[in-house]
């Protein structure tokens, strides 16, 4: 069954005559009030943000910049606070960016296919749950690498272009969150991702991640707290990418 908030929001859309397609950015506007609700439709994005933030090292220099691509409402911010970065968030949603700014993120309206930032400006570029939404993966990877300085760190997490992922992430997981948020045709080919990053000087290594089953069960029955994302042997569904740009 759809989430109650999803029912209410989609009902409002139906009355207004608006429709959404798979991977439609309008979904993020419809659920804009859900971003910071720990049990809202974006709950899993909170869990992934925590896992992503754990990979971000303490800044190695004064004035270091972290560029957060597809930052949404700034869910990464609490997990990198105090690490010494100026946190710049890039997103197309002004509604989400207003919320991100409330959490210390410097908002920049822009598309990850044409990031409105100069070459080599970032010590760390983070792309969390965004590559599976882009229509041009090579362009998105090229842009992420372009704004990364030599020696800088690229971190990402995304969904794999596999039959298993289509079943798990779209067929099952969307029933627990927001239906229609992913387009199966845009799931990420892992070999292509590695090759494109290498073309731009980043040797990317991948590792699978999954939710802690015990945490997930506790969360499902109403316990407070998030769900830890744990390393997993397979990258066939959800995976992280980590790599440094050649210096």
mmCIF file of C-alpha atoms in Angstrom:
data_model
loop_
_atom_site.group_PDB
_atom_site.id
_atom_site.type_symbol
_atom_site.label_atom_id
_atom_site.label_comp_id
_atom_site.label_asym_id
_atom_site.label_seq_id
_atom_site.Cartn_x
_atom_site.Cartn_y
_atom_site.Cartn_z
ATOM 1 C CA UNK A 1 0.000 0.000 0.000
ATOM 2 C CA UNK A 2 1.234 3.560 -0.659
ATOM 3 C CA UNK A 3 2.544 5.618 2.248
ATOM 4 C CA UNK A 4 -0.260 7.820 3.764
ATOM 5 C CA UNK A 5 1.664 10.962 2.841
ATOM 6 C CA UNK A 6 1.980 9.649 -0.705
ATOM 7 C CA UNK A 7 -1.783 9.104 -0.915
ATOM 8 C CA UNK A 8 -2.526 12.643 0.255
ATOM 9 C CA UNK A 9 0.032 14.278 -2.030
ATOM 10 C CA UNK A 10 -0.962 12.296 -5.091
ATOM 11 C CA UNK A 11 -4.595 13.082 -4.383
ATOM 12 C CA UNK A 12 -3.744 16.792 -4.422
ATOM 13 C CA UNK A 13 -1.983 16.314 -7.731
ATOM 14 C CA UNK A 14 -4.955 14.462 -9.192
ATOM 15 C CA UNK A 15 -7.292 17.302 -8.219
ATOM 16 C CA UNK A 16 -4.957 19.810 -9.849
ATOM 17 C CA UNK A 17 -4.776 17.783 -13.047
ATOM 18 C CA UNK A 18 -1.023 17.198 -12.721
ATOM 19 C CA UNK A 19 0.504 13.822 -13.541
ATOM 20 C CA UNK A 20 3.990 12.482 -12.965
ATOM 21 C CA UNK A 21 6.092 10.152 -15.051
ATOM 22 C CA UNK A 22 8.771 7.823 -13.748
ATOM 23 C CA UNK A 23 11.825 9.784 -12.625
ATOM 24 C CA UNK A 24 9.826 13.030 -12.766
ATOM 25 C CA UNK A 25 11.480 15.780 -10.634
ATOM 26 C CA UNK A 26 7.977 16.905 -9.710
ATOM 27 C CA UNK A 27 7.870 14.027 -7.208
ATOM 28 C CA UNK A 28 10.414 15.837 -5.049
ATOM 29 C CA UNK A 29 8.246 18.939 -5.012
ATOM 30 C CA UNK A 30 5.150 16.921 -4.123
ATOM 31 C CA UNK A 31 6.939 15.418 -1.122
ATOM 32 C CA UNK A 32 8.957 18.503 -0.165
ATOM 33 C CA UNK A 33 7.583 18.438 3.385
ATOM 34 C CA UNK A 34 8.891 14.890 3.857
ATOM 35 C CA UNK A 35 12.639 15.532 3.475
ATOM 36 C CA UNK A 36 13.518 15.844 7.163
ATOM 37 C CA UNK A 37 10.906 13.483 8.559
ATOM 38 C CA UNK A 38 12.836 10.424 9.811
ATOM 39 C CA UNK A 39 9.893 8.155 9.055
ATOM 40 C CA UNK A 40 8.808 9.961 5.908
ATOM 41 C CA UNK A 41 9.017 8.755 2.319
ATOM 42 C CA UNK A 42 12.690 9.768 2.142
ATOM 43 C CA UNK A 43 13.706 7.751 5.213
ATOM 44 C CA UNK A 44 16.134 5.548 3.295
ATOM 45 C CA UNK A 45 17.901 8.632 1.943
ATOM 46 C CA UNK A 46 18.726 9.531 5.550
ATOM 47 C CA UNK A 47 20.319 6.102 6.061
ATOM 48 C CA UNK A 48 22.332 6.433 2.860
ATOM 49 C CA UNK A 49 23.439 9.968 3.750
ATOM 50 C CA UNK A 50 24.855 8.692 7.036
ATOM 51 C CA UNK A 51 26.790 5.948 5.221
ATOM 52 C CA UNK A 52 28.028 8.438 2.634
ATOM 53 C CA UNK A 53 29.087 10.947 5.256
ATOM 54 C CA UNK A 54 31.126 8.299 7.053
ATOM 55 C CA UNK A 55 33.327 8.044 3.934
ATOM 56 C CA UNK A 56 34.089 11.770 3.851
ATOM 57 C CA UNK A 57 37.488 12.373 5.510
ATOM 58 C CA UNK A 58 38.359 15.394 7.615
ATOM 59 C CA UNK A 59 39.422 18.240 5.337
ATOM 60 C CA UNK A 60 43.143 18.282 4.670
ATOM 61 C CA UNK A 61 43.407 22.051 4.248
ATOM 62 C CA UNK A 62 41.853 25.287 5.389
ATOM 63 C CA UNK A 63 39.110 26.445 3.054
ATOM 64 C CA UNK A 64 38.359 22.979 1.676
ATOM 65 C CA UNK A 65 35.174 22.655 -0.376
ATOM 66 C CA UNK A 66 32.730 19.763 -0.541
ATOM 67 C CA UNK A 67 30.359 19.807 -3.517
ATOM 68 C CA UNK A 68 27.201 17.793 -2.904
ATOM 69 C CA UNK A 69 25.534 16.935 -6.222
ATOM 70 C CA UNK A 70 21.799 16.386 -6.133
ATOM 71 C CA UNK A 71 21.901 17.478 -2.502
ATOM 72 C CA UNK A 72 18.143 17.630 -2.053
ATOM 73 C CA UNK A 73 17.297 19.174 1.318
ATOM 74 C CA UNK A 74 20.843 18.720 2.616
ATOM 75 C CA UNK A 75 20.546 15.348 4.345
ATOM 76 C CA UNK A 76 24.325 14.906 4.184
ATOM 77 C CA UNK A 77 24.955 18.066 6.225
ATOM 78 C CA UNK A 78 24.766 16.605 9.762
ATOM 79 C CA UNK A 79 27.192 13.853 8.784
ATOM 80 C CA UNK A 80 29.941 16.157 7.491
ATOM 81 C CA UNK A 81 29.507 19.011 9.961
ATOM 82 C CA UNK A 82 32.726 19.656 11.817
ATOM 83 C CA UNK A 83 34.929 18.035 9.166
ATOM 84 C CA UNK A 84 36.215 21.372 7.944
ATOM 85 C CA UNK A 85 34.468 21.839 4.587
ATOM 86 C CA UNK A 86 32.462 24.596 3.031
ATOM 87 C CA UNK A 87 29.465 22.514 2.002
ATOM 88 C CA UNK A 88 28.049 23.533 -1.387
ATOM 89 C CA UNK A 89 24.859 21.809 -2.498
ATOM 90 C CA UNK A 90 23.792 21.650 -6.146
ATOM 91 C CA UNK A 91 20.207 20.779 -6.993
ATOM 92 C CA UNK A 92 17.468 21.741 -9.432
ATOM 93 C CA UNK A 93 14.824 22.057 -6.713
ATOM 94 C CA UNK A 94 14.680 25.491 -5.121
ATOM 95 C CA UNK A 95 12.263 24.099 -2.535
ATOM 96 C CA UNK A 96 14.790 21.492 -1.430
ATOM 97 C CA UNK A 97 17.667 23.971 -1.525
ATOM 98 C CA UNK A 98 15.846 26.326 0.846
ATOM 99 C CA UNK A 99 15.716 23.491 3.358
ATOM 100 C CA UNK A 100 19.373 22.602 2.709
ATOM 101 C CA UNK A 101 20.383 26.198 3.469
ATOM 102 C CA UNK A 102 18.711 25.902 6.883
ATOM 103 C CA UNK A 103 21.169 23.088 7.639
ATOM 104 C CA UNK A 104 24.311 25.002 6.719
ATOM 105 C CA UNK A 105 24.556 24.115 3.038
ATOM 106 C CA UNK A 106 25.477 26.842 0.551
ATOM 107 C CA UNK A 107 22.774 26.362 -2.122
ATOM 108 C CA UNK A 108 23.447 26.462 -5.850
ATOM 109 C CA UNK A 109 20.628 25.983 -8.341
ATOM 110 C CA UNK A 110 21.934 23.798 -11.136
ATOM 111 C CA UNK A 111 21.896 20.543 -13.051
ATOM 112 C CA UNK A 112 24.503 17.836 -12.475
ATOM 113 C CA UNK A 113 24.894 17.641 -16.269
ATOM 114 C CA UNK A 114 26.119 21.249 -16.327
ATOM 115 C CA UNK A 115 27.358 22.162 -12.853
ATOM 116 C CA UNK A 116 27.574 25.958 -12.470
ATOM 117 C CA UNK A 117 30.918 25.816 -10.634
ATOM 118 C CA UNK A 118 34.501 26.339 -11.859
ATOM 119 C CA UNK A 119 36.971 23.591 -12.756
ATOM 120 C CA UNK A 120 38.892 22.072 -9.865
ATOM 121 C CA UNK A 121 37.035 23.938 -7.141
ATOM 122 C CA UNK A 122 36.203 20.942 -4.928
ATOM 123 C CA UNK A 123 38.324 18.899 -2.551
ATOM 124 C CA UNK A 124 35.517 16.347 -2.347
ATOM 125 C CA UNK A 125 32.622 15.728 -4.728
ATOM 126 C CA UNK A 126 29.716 13.664 -3.462
ATOM 127 C CA UNK A 127 26.979 12.278 -5.721
ATOM 128 C CA UNK A 128 24.453 10.461 -3.596
ATOM 129 C CA UNK A 129 21.501 8.686 -5.211
ATOM 130 C CA UNK A 130 21.599 10.949 -8.251
ATOM 131 C CA UNK A 131 23.349 9.067 -11.069
ATOM 132 C CA UNK A 132 20.408 6.675 -11.468
ATOM 133 C CA UNK A 133 18.261 9.706 -12.336
ATOM 134 C CA UNK A 134 20.404 11.303 -15.069
ATOM 135 C CA UNK A 135 19.752 10.832 -18.764
ATOM 136 C CA UNK A 136 23.440 11.157 -19.728
ATOM 137 C CA UNK A 137 25.751 9.213 -17.405
ATOM 138 C CA UNK A 138 29.012 10.122 -19.223
ATOM 139 C CA UNK A 139 28.170 13.824 -18.991
ATOM 140 C CA UNK A 140 27.314 13.578 -15.286
ATOM 141 C CA UNK A 141 30.566 11.756 -14.506
ATOM 142 C CA UNK A 142 32.574 14.207 -16.606
ATOM 143 C CA UNK A 143 31.076 17.160 -14.744
ATOM 144 C CA UNK A 144 31.688 15.603 -11.325
ATOM 145 C CA UNK A 145 35.320 14.998 -12.233
ATOM 146 C CA UNK A 146 35.705 18.443 -13.807
ATOM 147 C CA UNK A 147 34.889 20.311 -10.608
ATOM 148 C CA UNK A 148 37.135 17.994 -8.559
ATOM 149 C CA UNK A 149 40.656 19.259 -7.946
ATOM 150 C CA UNK A 150 43.725 17.069 -8.519
ATOM 151 C CA UNK A 151 44.029 14.672 -5.599
ATOM 152 C CA UNK A 152 40.396 15.266 -4.642
ATOM 153 C CA UNK A 153 37.992 12.540 -3.594
ATOM 154 C CA UNK A 154 34.906 11.399 -5.524
ATOM 155 C CA UNK A 155 32.223 9.575 -3.510
ATOM 156 C CA UNK A 156 28.955 8.250 -4.838
ATOM 157 C CA UNK A 157 26.193 5.785 -4.235
ATOM 158 C CA UNK A 158 23.666 4.617 -6.769
ATOM 159 C CA UNK A 159 21.685 1.682 -8.169
ATOM 160 C CA UNK A 160 23.019 -0.947 -10.558
ATOM 161 C CA UNK A 161 21.569 -1.760 -13.973
ATOM 162 C CA UNK A 162 20.692 -5.363 -13.188
ATOM 163 C CA UNK A 163 17.534 -7.463 -13.230
ATOM 164 C CA UNK A 164 17.951 -8.036 -9.492
ATOM 165 C CA UNK A 165 18.049 -4.300 -8.822
ATOM 166 C CA UNK A 166 14.910 -3.732 -10.871
ATOM 167 C CA UNK A 167 13.109 -6.276 -8.686
ATOM 168 C CA UNK A 168 14.506 -5.138 -5.321
ATOM 169 C CA UNK A 169 14.833 -1.373 -5.726
ATOM 170 C CA UNK A 170 11.853 -0.734 -7.977
ATOM 171 C CA UNK A 171 9.524 -3.681 -7.612
ATOM 172 C CA UNK A 172 9.802 -3.934 -3.813
ATOM 173 C CA UNK A 173 11.431 -0.864 -2.244
ATOM 174 C CA UNK A 174 9.275 1.672 -4.095
ATOM 175 C CA UNK A 175 6.203 0.117 -2.490
ATOM 176 C CA UNK A 176 7.640 1.191 0.864
ATOM 177 C CA UNK A 177 8.542 4.729 -0.219
ATOM 178 C CA UNK A 178 7.586 6.670 -3.367
ATOM 179 C CA UNK A 179 6.366 4.820 -6.431
ATOM 180 C CA UNK A 180 7.709 5.984 -9.767
ATOM 181 C CA UNK A 181 10.845 7.675 -8.444
ATOM 182 C CA UNK A 182 13.150 5.504 -10.591
ATOM 183 C CA UNK A 183 13.212 4.756 -14.299
ATOM 184 C CA UNK A 184 14.622 1.236 -14.890
ATOM 185 C CA UNK A 185 16.246 2.453 -18.112
ATOM 186 C CA UNK A 186 18.465 4.869 -16.155
ATOM 187 C CA UNK A 187 19.953 2.431 -13.653
ATOM 188 C CA UNK A 188 23.745 2.620 -13.725
ATOM 189 C CA UNK A 189 25.949 0.287 -15.730
ATOM 190 C CA UNK A 190 28.854 -0.357 -13.373
ATOM 191 C CA UNK A 191 31.440 -1.031 -16.084
ATOM 192 C CA UNK A 192 30.469 2.153 -17.918
ATOM 193 C CA UNK A 193 30.675 4.148 -14.687
ATOM 194 C CA UNK A 194 34.196 2.902 -13.923
ATOM 195 C CA UNK A 195 35.321 3.526 -17.510
ATOM 196 C CA UNK A 196 33.938 7.066 -17.608
ATOM 197 C CA UNK A 197 35.536 7.974 -14.293
ATOM 198 C CA UNK A 198 38.874 6.591 -15.521
ATOM 199 C CA UNK A 199 38.623 8.736 -18.659
ATOM 200 C CA UNK A 200 38.689 11.768 -16.376
ATOM 201 C CA UNK A 201 41.482 10.618 -14.124
ATOM 202 C CA UNK A 202 39.533 8.964 -11.302
ATOM 203 C CA UNK A 203 40.202 5.298 -10.516
ATOM 204 C CA UNK A 204 36.862 4.321 -9.036
ATOM 205 C CA UNK A 205 36.413 1.234 -6.854
ATOM 206 C CA UNK A 206 32.972 -0.071 -6.034
ATOM 207 C CA UNK A 207 31.579 -1.823 -2.996
ATOM 208 C CA UNK A 208 28.082 -3.085 -2.299
ATOM 209 C CA UNK A 209 26.000 -1.881 0.628
ATOM 210 C CA UNK A 210 22.784 -3.093 2.212
ATOM 211 C CA UNK A 211 20.643 -2.184 5.209
ATOM 212 C CA UNK A 212 21.187 -3.942 8.511
ATOM 213 C CA UNK A 213 18.368 -6.476 8.602
ATOM 214 C CA UNK A 214 17.994 -6.148 12.396
ATOM 215 C CA UNK A 215 17.849 -2.351 12.204
ATOM 216 C CA UNK A 216 15.368 -2.547 9.345
ATOM 217 C CA UNK A 217 13.117 -4.903 11.290
ATOM 218 C CA UNK A 218 13.254 -2.647 14.349
ATOM 219 C CA UNK A 219 12.463 0.398 12.233
ATOM 220 C CA UNK A 220 9.573 -1.414 10.523
ATOM 221 C CA UNK A 221 7.893 -2.157 13.848
ATOM 222 C CA UNK A 222 8.180 1.466 14.938
ATOM 223 C CA UNK A 223 11.408 1.675 16.913
ATOM 224 C CA UNK A 224 13.180 5.026 16.921
ATOM 225 C CA UNK A 225 16.534 5.461 15.211
ATOM 226 C CA UNK A 226 17.843 4.974 11.719
ATOM 227 C CA UNK A 227 19.016 1.938 9.824
ATOM 228 C CA UNK A 228 22.721 1.302 9.375
ATOM 229 C CA UNK A 229 23.964 0.619 5.855
ATOM 230 C CA UNK A 230 26.534 -2.173 5.928
ATOM 231 C CA UNK A 231 29.190 -3.317 3.429
ATOM 232 C CA UNK A 232 27.940 -6.113 1.186
ATOM 233 C CA UNK A 233 29.731 -8.541 -1.102
ATOM 234 C CA UNK A 234 27.579 -7.803 -4.159
ATOM 235 C CA UNK A 235 27.273 -4.545 -6.093
ATOM 236 C CA UNK A 236 24.289 -5.859 -8.073
ATOM 237 C CA UNK A 237 21.716 -3.651 -6.321
ATOM 238 C CA UNK A 238 23.030 -0.737 -4.265
ATOM 239 C CA UNK A 239 26.666 0.267 -4.315
ATOM 240 C CA UNK A 240 29.106 2.990 -3.346
ATOM 241 C CA UNK A 241 31.963 4.299 -5.484
ATOM 242 C CA UNK A 242 35.167 5.787 -4.093
ATOM 243 C CA UNK A 243 38.099 7.218 -6.020
ATOM 244 C CA UNK A 244 40.719 9.990 -6.130
ATOM 245 C CA UNK A 245 41.551 12.176 -9.062
ATOM 246 C CA UNK A 246 45.099 11.889 -10.309
ATOM 247 C CA UNK A 247 47.318 14.615 -8.912
#
